[in-house]
Amino acid sequence: MPFMPPTDSMFLLAETREHPMHVGGLQLFELPEGAGPEWTRETIEQFRSGGVSDLFRRRPKEPVGVLGNAWWTTEGSVDMDYHIRHSAVPQPGRIRELLQLTSRWHGSLLDRHRPLWETHLVEGLQDGRIAVYSKVHHSMVDGVSAIRLMRRSLSEDPDDRDCVPPWALAPRPRSTDVERSGGLDPLSLVRGGAAVAGDVAGLLPVSLKIARDVVRDGDITLPRAPKTILNGPVGGARRFAAQSWEIERIKRVAKSSATTVNDVVLAMVSGALRTYLLEQHALPEDPMTAMVPVSLSLRAGDDTKTGNATGAIVVNLATDRESGPTRLEEIAYSSRKAKKILRDLSPTQILALSALQMLPLAASPVPGFVRYTHPPFNVVVSNVPGPDRQMYFNGARLDGMYPTSIVLDGQAVNITLCSRDQYLDFGIIGCRRSVPHLQRLLLHLETSLGELEQAWG
Amino acid sequence: MPFMPPTDSMFLLAETREHPMHVGGLQLFELPEGAGPEWTRETIEQFRSGGVSDLFRRRPKEPVGVLGNAWWTTEGSVDMDYHIRHSAVPQPGRIRELLQLTSRWHGSLLDRHRPLWETHLVEGLQDGRIAVYSKVHHSMVDGVSAIRLMRRSLSEDPDDRDCVPPWALAPRPRSTDVERSGGLDPLSLVRGGAAVAGDVAGLLPVSLKIARDVVRDGDITLPRAPKTILNGPVGGARRFAAQSWEIERIKRVAKSSATTVNDVVLAMVSGALRTYLLEQHALPEDPMTAMVPVSLSLRAGDDTKTGNATGAIVVNLATDRESGPTRLEEIAYSSRKAKKILRDLSPTQILALSALQMLPLAASPVPGFVRYTHPPFNVVVSNVPGPDRQMYFNGARLDGMYPTSIVLDGQAVNITLCSRDQYLDFGIIGCRRSVPHLQRLLLHLETSLGELEQAWG
């Protein structure tokens, strides 16, 4: 019976009905040519009668244990009808109705008496596409690994009919298994793009010690984020918004402005948040900050490939500036500075610094705590590499791959994007209560990009 | 700010992800003549723009409090898009797919940051009917009151277009408000049909004292229920099964056999459970027992009208007998005996006895407890009075009204039925893990009734 390392079990321990600890994603597919409405049902039947890898058979041995769920057990017979679900979008079958369903699904807890994953195959979209919504508990798979599994289940060949779904893939070593085998390791703090930043409670003493060593020697100024409506306690209900942007548009702005794709993405987010908070009469005077997971590969000066994110920087979003171009400049400056500091550190120091920046989040599971403290940053913006070309699943064309991440007390919005062929697919998940009209961020992201294009397009 | 009596807050305190404490129901409607597919959407829009009564604006003031949720607060602005949901049954749109959706919906927790209710309007059934699934937390409304609200929202007149949904009805005093205002009261033990029997923890000392006084004077033998697969710990996932039977068929058997409608219902349940457990190789040697909420009105010798259930008897289901007619005889005998005892008691003594019979359930929220004790009874069978004639909602004809109740550790199946016009609508909710193939009970209920009809039809 495999022991569950603290880095897994903490996600089970920290989970409440207010913040479920699963990650997920919404995929869109165009059916293969000539496929009829029976395609979905046949695919579901195939899935249900097909295999399941050991990873997706794992469940906590003591689902109701109060002292942690320290052991995994393997489910002999998986109830596939339960895990693989047939669903339908109500009339009129727009993306809007699909996003409403996704919001509901992402807000409900997984059953701990079973392997911690679910997949919905969704029919009823008016344009004939089908959607796949999946969720998996962060204690089983982190966000980056989940997207890797998705990629592995797809094929570049539209005629390939041997694709198997992610839960049926033959196992490969998990990306961070090597580092994690040693038990408490600051690396785990930022595992999975640090999208889940509230998971540091158990590691606090270790990371504190290392962080002290780093900071003693450096001149690192930690930015102080203002309090905003994005940084209060969260409820259990979610709202999910998703949209794709052409990478080419973003690259063009990055090139003209001598910044990076990630800088332009952050500038889009900055402009969108600024407009959104102005509408809500809730824009803080001080500039907001974003926590951005970065790859260790940036040590080689290459940050176009994201790789597996294993560090985190905090970037000034310059939301106090009215002009989009000015915001982009400040973001790029702040980001360069943060990366320069990282570049001068050893990998261990990078991890320790990243951990230090997230320390205040450690107390976020304490009810009421978030009301009295400044957040360590205002929002997490995470960029996860997806497939760099057009992909297919048994002939169905992948047409969107929107990550659905985790919100926490104090971090009521999470923006995770996934690159796909010529697109960046944005998935924005938020607390439905504290972040009203979340979907307006999509409009504002476009407006914000448009403003940058006017200046530098 | 209204104080939340312990009888309300205990349902919040006792709730876990394994046993959500909401009750609900699934209704079926035939659309009004000439209504098109836009009916559902228009109705949803009406609902969303309509009013909400104070009861349905209530939410716990401290949703994440660990020391109980002792105060209600009233939500000023209810997020109607959240509470009123548009949903669709996937292809091929049979009742089977609808029941699968209902199982999912009933297994997920309500968001405590909002008023504790949700309603789904469901389209996509192949026969053109629409379904309504509703759930409401037991701390807000008990099962009997919930069905009363449903009835009040309906009209006998197919041309009436002034129906308003249950959450918009003008308030009436709750059936048990008078009794409950005094604080700890054994009556609350069996409130709501005692369908939720695990809620006695907080009332244990009081009921113990009263129960001692009753038992000292009587010669009451408490039946000892065998352990069965229905009486183990439960997981979070549910399975829901529902079907209607003509009351006339049941009445005919009751008349010929000189028993009651409730006796015949219990004999159907007995035969169905016996066959089901035989299939699972899990039939216990000793006869199983059912807990049946009964009305105080039976003191007047009238048990055809159920009234608001305020007492409970435990009946021998005689599942050790092979012959259906023999089972019915034993059930009727056991039921008569239990009612005779009740009839000789004062109302307070009735309540105390009912409480005593449920005492062992008090410890059921303690994890692992159910594994080592005998259950106080094997299954709850509850009969709730619905409308006694054909009802309509703004011209849509009510065609089914299936209660969805609560399962608990040690009580993995709950059978609640609702009378409606010429029918008895059975709603069977079970733990998906410990009670496989729950829907087979529907087949066996019919077979069981058929056997009784052959003997006495």
Tab-separated table of N, CA and C in Angstrom, chain A residues 12 15-18 37 41 48 59 62-64 66 75 79-92 96-97 100-101 104-105 108-116 120 123 137 233-239 367-368 371 431-433, chain B residues 12 15-18 37 41 48 59 62-64 66 75 79-92 96-97 100-101 104-105 108-116 120 123 137 233-239 367-368 371 431-433:
chain	number	residue	atom	x	y	z
A	12	LEU	N	-5.563	16.993	0.419
A	12	LEU	CA	-6.781	16.407	0.985
A	12	LEU	C	-7.115	17.079	2.308
A	15	GLU	N	-8.452	20.728	1.912
A	15	GLU	CA	-9.686	20.891	1.149
A	15	GLU	C	-10.879	21.140	2.072
A	16	THR	N	-11.691	22.109	1.690
A	16	THR	CA	-12.952	22.340	2.377
A	16	THR	C	-14.030	22.454	1.306
A	17	ARG	N	-15.283	22.570	1.749
A	17	ARG	CA	-16.331	22.769	0.755
A	17	ARG	C	-16.206	24.124	0.096
A	18	GLU	N	-15.464	25.045	0.703
A	18	GLU	CA	-15.253	26.355	0.080
A	18	GLU	C	-14.170	26.297	-0.997
A	37	PRO	N	-24.631	11.983	-34.528
A	37	PRO	CA	-24.871	12.230	-33.101
A	37	PRO	C	-24.549	11.019	-32.223
A	41	ARG	N	-22.046	8.949	-27.779
A	41	ARG	CA	-22.468	7.790	-27.004
A	41	ARG	C	-21.535	6.603	-27.223
A	48	ARG	N	-16.003	3.520	-21.213
A	48	ARG	CA	-16.458	2.787	-20.032
A	48	ARG	C	-16.024	1.334	-20.049
A	59	ARG	N	-7.153	5.643	-4.640
A	59	ARG	CA	-8.024	6.471	-3.806
A	59	ARG	C	-7.492	6.475	-2.379
A	62	GLU	N	-8.389	5.813	3.758
A	62	GLU	CA	-9.349	6.176	4.805
A	62	GLU	C	-10.052	7.469	4.413
A	63	PRO	N	-11.101	7.375	3.611
A	63	PRO	CA	-11.693	8.607	3.058
A	63	PRO	C	-12.228	9.571	4.107
A	64	VAL	N	-12.606	9.069	5.293
A	64	VAL	CA	-13.147	9.997	6.280
A	64	VAL	C	-12.206	10.200	7.455
A	66	VAL	N	-9.746	11.743	9.999
A	66	VAL	CA	-9.588	13.132	10.398
A	66	VAL	C	-8.121	13.486	10.590
A	75	GLU	N	-8.086	0.848	-6.268
A	75	GLU	CA	-9.444	0.330	-6.462
A	75	GLU	C	-9.368	-0.841	-7.435
A	79	ASP	N	-15.822	1.897	-10.970
A	79	ASP	CA	-17.209	2.084	-11.413
A	79	ASP	C	-17.206	3.107	-12.557
A	80	MET	N	-16.935	2.618	-13.777
A	80	MET	CA	-16.703	3.530	-14.896
A	80	MET	C	-17.928	4.375	-15.233
A	81	ASP	N	-19.130	3.851	-15.009
A	81	ASP	CA	-20.347	4.637	-15.249
A	81	ASP	C	-20.347	5.895	-14.388
A	82	TYR	N	-19.703	5.796	-13.238
A	82	TYR	CA	-19.658	6.947	-12.346
A	82	TYR	C	-18.640	7.980	-12.828
A	83	HIS	N	-17.461	7.499	-13.210
A	83	HIS	CA	-16.384	8.432	-13.529
A	83	HIS	C	-16.545	9.070	-14.904
A	84	ILE	N	-17.150	8.348	-15.835
A	84	ILE	CA	-17.297	8.852	-17.201
A	84	ILE	C	-18.764	9.184	-17.424
A	85	ARG	N	-19.043	10.449	-17.567
A	85	ARG	CA	-20.409	10.937	-17.515
A	85	ARG	C	-20.871	11.524	-18.831
A	86	HIS	N	-22.070	11.194	-19.168
A	86	HIS	CA	-22.681	11.741	-20.370
A	86	HIS	C	-23.519	12.949	-19.938
A	87	SER	N	-23.276	14.091	-20.556
A	87	SER	CA	-23.999	15.299	-20.159
A	87	SER	C	-24.437	16.064	-21.394
A	88	ALA	N	-25.315	17.031	-21.182
A	88	ALA	CA	-25.834	17.798	-22.309
A	88	ALA	C	-25.994	19.261	-21.937
A	89	VAL	N	-25.697	20.122	-22.895
A	89	VAL	CA	-25.894	21.561	-22.745
A	89	VAL	C	-27.358	21.859	-23.034
A	90	PRO	N	-28.018	22.642	-22.188
A	90	PRO	CA	-29.414	22.999	-22.491
A	90	PRO	C	-29.492	23.996	-23.645
A	91	GLN	N	-30.694	24.223	-24.132
A	91	GLN	CA	-30.940	25.211	-25.197
A	91	GLN	C	-30.514	26.603	-24.749
A	92	PRO	N	-30.053	27.489	-25.566
A	92	PRO	CA	-29.837	27.303	-27.010
A	92	PRO	C	-28.487	26.681	-27.364
A	96	ARG	N	-21.882	29.907	-23.766
A	96	ARG	CA	-22.316	30.448	-22.497
A	96	ARG	C	-22.955	29.389	-21.592
A	97	GLU	N	-23.840	28.570	-22.171
A	97	GLU	CA	-24.482	27.516	-21.389
A	97	GLU	C	-23.440	26.463	-20.961
A	100	GLN	N	-21.571	27.739	-18.015
A	100	GLN	CA	-22.378	27.635	-16.793
A	100	GLN	C	-22.306	26.229	-16.214
A	101	LEU	N	-22.417	25.226	-17.081
A	101	LEU	CA	-22.316	23.853	-16.600
A	101	LEU	C	-20.937	23.595	-15.992
A	104	ARG	N	-20.618	24.857	-12.527
A	104	ARG	CA	-21.250	23.988	-11.530
A	104	ARG	C	-20.385	22.775	-11.233
A	105	TRP	N	-19.920	22.129	-12.307
A	105	TRP	CA	-19.149	20.900	-12.111
A	105	TRP	C	-17.871	21.162	-11.333
A	108	SER	N	-18.135	21.414	-7.325
A	108	SER	CA	-18.561	20.326	-6.435
A	108	SER	C	-17.388	19.411	-6.111
A	109	LEU	N	-17.434	18.844	-4.921
A	109	LEU	CA	-16.337	18.022	-4.416
A	109	LEU	C	-16.327	16.646	-5.072
A	110	LEU	N	-15.136	16.088	-5.223
A	110	LEU	CA	-15.015	14.697	-5.672
A	110	LEU	C	-15.336	13.763	-4.503
A	111	ASP	N	-15.835	12.585	-4.834
A	111	ASP	CA	-16.132	11.581	-3.815
A	111	ASP	C	-14.830	10.890	-3.409
A	112	ARG	N	-14.472	10.990	-2.122
A	112	ARG	CA	-13.203	10.422	-1.674
A	112	ARG	C	-13.239	8.914	-1.507
A	113	HIS	N	-14.393	8.331	-1.721
A	113	HIS	CA	-14.497	6.882	-1.600
A	113	HIS	C	-14.158	6.186	-2.911
A	114	ARG	N	-13.727	6.968	-3.888
A	114	ARG	CA	-13.399	6.442	-5.203
A	114	ARG	C	-12.147	7.129	-5.704
A	115	PRO	N	-11.562	6.607	-6.793
A	115	PRO	CA	-10.471	7.352	-7.425
A	115	PRO	C	-10.932	8.775	-7.727
A	116	LEU	N	-10.015	9.742	-7.503
A	116	LEU	CA	-10.434	11.142	-7.413
A	116	LEU	C	-10.434	11.829	-8.780
A	120	HIS	N	-16.679	14.451	-18.039
A	120	HIS	CA	-17.979	14.605	-18.692
A	120	HIS	C	-17.788	14.703	-20.197
A	123	GLU	N	-22.724	16.853	-24.979
A	123	GLU	CA	-23.308	17.093	-26.297
A	123	GLU	C	-24.287	18.268	-26.193
A	137	HIS	N	-8.184	15.268	-8.709
A	137	HIS	CA	-7.748	15.889	-7.460
A	137	HIS	C	-6.256	16.198	-7.505
A	233	PRO	N	-12.320	36.156	1.450
A	233	PRO	CA	-12.718	34.750	1.622
A	233	PRO	C	-13.572	34.305	0.443
A	234	VAL	N	-13.536	33.042	0.111
A	234	VAL	CA	-14.320	32.545	-1.012
A	234	VAL	C	-15.437	31.632	-0.538
A	235	GLY	N	-16.510	31.571	-1.338
A	235	GLY	CA	-17.592	30.616	-1.117
A	235	GLY	C	-17.354	29.363	-1.952
A	236	GLY	N	-18.349	28.488	-1.978
A	236	GLY	CA	-18.173	27.232	-2.678
A	236	GLY	C	-18.520	27.278	-4.163
A	237	ALA	N	-19.271	28.292	-4.588
A	237	ALA	CA	-19.710	28.321	-5.983
A	237	ALA	C	-18.668	29.003	-6.865
A	238	ARG	N	-18.596	28.575	-8.098
A	238	ARG	CA	-17.594	29.065	-9.031
A	238	ARG	C	-18.234	29.698	-10.246
A	239	ARG	N	-17.432	30.532	-10.938
A	239	ARG	CA	-17.812	30.958	-12.266
A	239	ARG	C	-16.597	30.758	-13.155
A	367	PRO	N	-9.940	30.273	9.000
A	367	PRO	CA	-11.078	31.133	8.660
A	367	PRO	C	-10.882	32.548	9.195
A	368	GLY	N	-11.186	33.513	8.383
A	368	GLY	CA	-11.113	34.887	8.832
A	368	GLY	C	-9.746	35.504	8.655
A	371	ARG	N	-9.035	38.211	6.047
A	371	ARG	CA	-9.671	39.522	6.163
A	371	ARG	C	-8.745	40.568	6.752
A	431	CYS	N	-14.393	32.775	-7.702
A	431	CYS	CA	-15.455	32.592	-6.723
A	431	CYS	C	-16.668	33.370	-7.192
A	432	ARG	N	-17.796	32.686	-7.312
A	432	ARG	CA	-18.994	33.314	-7.863
A	432	ARG	C	-19.512	34.437	-6.988
A	433	ARG	N	-19.259	34.325	-5.685
A	433	ARG	CA	-19.798	35.302	-4.761
A	433	ARG	C	-18.973	36.593	-4.749
B	12	LEU	N	-26.703	21.157	9.991
B	12	LEU	CA	-25.490	21.741	9.418
B	12	LEU	C	-24.258	21.110	10.056
B	15	GLU	N	-23.608	17.441	8.949
B	15	GLU	CA	-23.377	17.211	7.524
B	15	GLU	C	-21.900	16.974	7.232
B	16	THR	N	-21.636	15.961	6.411
B	16	THR	CA	-20.281	15.735	5.910
B	16	THR	C	-20.381	15.546	4.403
B	17	ARG	N	-19.213	15.432	3.756
B	17	ARG	CA	-19.280	15.179	2.321
B	17	ARG	C	-19.828	13.784	2.038
B	18	GLU	N	-19.838	12.912	3.033
B	18	GLU	CA	-20.425	11.584	2.853
B	18	GLU	C	-21.950	11.610	2.964
B	37	PRO	N	-40.864	24.306	-27.433
B	37	PRO	CA	-39.619	24.110	-26.683
B	37	PRO	C	-39.169	25.366	-25.928
B	41	ARG	N	-37.471	27.644	-21.220
B	41	ARG	CA	-36.637	28.834	-21.089
B	41	ARG	C	-37.437	30.027	-20.570
B	48	ARG	N	-36.536	33.481	-12.601
B	48	ARG	CA	-35.357	34.255	-12.221
B	48	ARG	C	-35.683	35.719	-11.948
B	59	ARG	N	-29.706	32.238	4.999
B	59	ARG	CA	-28.494	31.425	4.914
B	59	ARG	C	-27.754	31.497	6.249
B	62	GLU	N	-22.539	32.407	9.533
B	62	GLU	CA	-21.107	32.066	9.495
B	62	GLU	C	-20.930	30.739	8.777
B	63	PRO	N	-20.840	30.799	7.459
B	63	PRO	CA	-20.855	29.538	6.711
B	63	PRO	C	-19.694	28.604	7.028
B	64	VAL	N	-18.570	29.138	7.486
B	64	VAL	CA	-17.450	28.238	7.759
B	64	VAL	C	-17.166	28.101	9.244
B	66	VAL	N	-16.808	26.733	12.851
B	66	VAL	CA	-16.578	25.361	13.289
B	66	VAL	C	-17.391	25.031	14.539
B	75	GLU	N	-30.423	36.954	3.022
B	75	GLU	CA	-29.702	37.425	1.842
B	75	GLU	C	-30.514	38.543	1.201
B	79	ASP	N	-28.924	35.543	-5.860
B	79	ASP	CA	-28.352	35.310	-7.187
B	79	ASP	C	-29.198	34.239	-7.883
B	80	MET	N	-30.312	34.676	-8.492
B	80	MET	CA	-31.294	33.720	-9.013
B	80	MET	C	-30.735	32.824	-10.122
B	81	ASP	N	-29.786	33.368	-10.914
B	81	ASP	CA	-29.159	32.538	-11.946
B	81	ASP	C	-28.478	31.323	-11.331
B	82	TYR	N	-28.041	31.484	-10.096
B	82	TYR	CA	-27.370	30.372	-9.435
B	82	TYR	C	-28.373	29.338	-8.936
B	83	HIS	N	-29.445	29.812	-8.322
B	83	HIS	CA	-30.374	28.891	-7.669
B	83	HIS	C	-31.293	28.188	-8.665
B	84	ILE	N	-31.612	28.864	-9.755
B	84	ILE	CA	-32.540	28.296	-10.738
B	84	ILE	C	-31.742	27.918	-11.975
B	85	ARG	N	-31.649	26.651	-12.227
B	85	ARG	CA	-30.707	26.140	-13.201
B	85	ARG	C	-31.399	25.480	-14.385
B	86	HIS	N	-30.881	25.775	-15.520
B	86	HIS	CA	-31.373	25.163	-16.747
B	86	HIS	C	-30.480	23.968	-17.042
B	87	SER	N	-31.072	22.807	-17.207
B	87	SER	CA	-30.281	21.606	-17.443
B	87	SER	C	-30.912	20.777	-18.544
B	88	ALA	N	-30.163	19.812	-19.042
B	88	ALA	CA	-30.665	18.978	-20.133
B	88	ALA	C	-30.251	17.535	-19.935
B	89	VAL	N	-31.151	16.640	-20.302
B	89	VAL	CA	-30.873	15.207	-20.286
B	89	VAL	C	-30.122	14.864	-21.568
B	90	PRO	N	-29.046	14.093	-21.492
B	90	PRO	CA	-28.359	13.703	-22.732
B	90	PRO	C	-29.162	12.649	-23.498
B	91	GLN	N	-28.756	12.392	-24.729
B	91	GLN	CA	-29.376	11.358	-25.564
B	91	GLN	C	-29.276	9.993	-24.885
B	92	PRO	N	-30.170	9.079	-25.033
B	92	PRO	CA	-31.408	9.212	-25.800
B	92	PRO	C	-32.569	9.846	-25.036
B	96	ARG	N	-34.102	6.899	-17.548
B	96	ARG	CA	-32.832	6.398	-17.037
B	96	ARG	C	-31.767	7.491	-16.981
B	97	GLU	N	-31.647	8.253	-18.068
B	97	GLU	CA	-30.656	9.344	-18.082
B	97	GLU	C	-31.032	10.420	-17.060
B	100	GLN	N	-29.995	9.318	-13.664
B	100	GLN	CA	-28.544	9.458	-13.493
B	100	GLN	C	-28.174	10.889	-13.110
B	101	LEU	N	-28.777	11.854	-13.812
B	101	LEU	CA	-28.513	13.249	-13.477
B	101	LEU	C	-28.957	13.557	-12.046
B	104	ARG	N	-26.518	12.445	-9.489
B	104	ARG	CA	-25.360	13.347	-9.369
B	104	ARG	C	-25.719	14.585	-8.566
B	105	TRP	N	-26.851	15.191	-8.938
B	105	TRP	CA	-27.237	16.448	-8.282
B	105	TRP	C	-27.471	16.239	-6.791
B	108	SER	N	-24.265	16.155	-4.377
B	108	SER	CA	-23.321	17.264	-4.167
B	108	SER	C	-23.856	18.224	-3.105
B	109	LEU	N	-22.943	18.834	-2.389
B	109	LEU	CA	-23.296	19.706	-1.266
B	109	LEU	C	-23.828	21.047	-1.746
B	110	LEU	N	-24.730	21.628	-0.978
B	110	LEU	CA	-25.176	22.995	-1.237
B	110	LEU	C	-24.100	23.981	-0.761
B	111	ASP	N	-24.045	25.136	-1.404
B	111	ASP	CA	-23.103	26.182	-1.006
B	111	ASP	C	-23.655	26.917	0.217
B	112	ARG	N	-22.921	26.865	1.328
B	112	ARG	CA	-23.425	27.479	2.559
B	112	ARG	C	-23.307	28.994	2.579
B	113	HIS	N	-22.710	29.545	1.541
B	113	HIS	CA	-22.588	30.998	1.459
B	113	HIS	C	-23.821	31.632	0.835
B	114	ARG	N	-24.828	30.826	0.549
B	114	ARG	CA	-26.054	31.303	-0.070
B	114	ARG	C	-27.242	30.612	0.592
B	115	PRO	N	-28.455	31.092	0.306
B	115	PRO	CA	-29.634	30.352	0.749
B	115	PRO	C	-29.529	28.903	0.266
B	116	LEU	N	-29.920	27.962	1.146
B	116	LEU	CA	-29.558	26.562	0.940
B	116	LEU	C	-30.571	25.815	0.079
B	120	HIS	N	-33.467	22.689	-10.564
B	120	HIS	CA	-33.108	22.476	-11.968
B	120	HIS	C	-34.373	22.308	-12.801
B	123	GLU	N	-34.737	19.854	-19.557
B	123	GLU	CA	-35.351	19.547	-20.843
B	123	GLU	C	-34.606	18.362	-21.474
B	137	HIS	N	-31.922	22.418	1.975
B	137	HIS	CA	-31.252	21.869	3.148
B	137	HIS	C	-32.257	21.580	4.254
B	233	PRO	N	-21.105	1.910	6.408
B	233	PRO	CA	-20.755	3.317	6.153
B	233	PRO	C	-21.100	3.686	4.708
B	234	VAL	N	-21.394	4.942	4.483
B	234	VAL	CA	-21.747	5.367	3.128
B	234	VAL	C	-20.669	6.283	2.543
B	235	GLY	N	-20.588	6.291	1.217
B	235	GLY	CA	-19.730	7.226	0.506
B	235	GLY	C	-20.529	8.444	0.075
B	236	GLY	N	-19.905	9.302	-0.715
B	236	GLY	CA	-20.576	10.535	-1.100
B	236	GLY	C	-21.482	10.415	-2.322
B	237	ALA	N	-21.293	9.380	-3.136
B	237	ALA	CA	-22.070	9.281	-4.380
B	237	ALA	C	-23.399	8.576	-4.140
B	238	ARG	N	-24.383	8.942	-4.922
B	238	ARG	CA	-25.741	8.447	-4.745
B	238	ARG	C	-26.226	7.737	-5.986
B	239	ARG	N	-27.251	6.902	-5.787
B	239	ARG	CA	-28.000	6.423	-6.932
B	239	ARG	C	-29.474	6.604	-6.610
B	367	PRO	N	-17.158	8.187	12.918
B	367	PRO	CA	-16.660	7.295	11.867
B	367	PRO	C	-16.336	5.910	12.431
B	368	GLY	N	-16.726	4.894	11.689
B	368	GLY	CA	-16.391	3.545	12.102
B	368	GLY	C	-17.395	2.943	13.066
B	371	ARG	N	-19.760	0.134	12.008
B	371	ARG	CA	-19.223	-1.171	11.646
B	371	ARG	C	-19.365	-2.185	12.773
B	431	CYS	N	-26.754	4.868	-1.289
B	431	CYS	CA	-25.318	5.075	-1.466
B	431	CYS	C	-24.872	4.249	-2.655
B	432	ARG	N	-24.229	4.911	-3.611
B	432	ARG	CA	-23.850	4.225	-4.845
B	432	ARG	C	-22.811	3.140	-4.614
B	433	ARG	N	-22.011	3.308	-3.585
B	433	ARG	CA	-20.930	2.355	-3.361
B	433	ARG	C	-21.432	1.091	-2.665
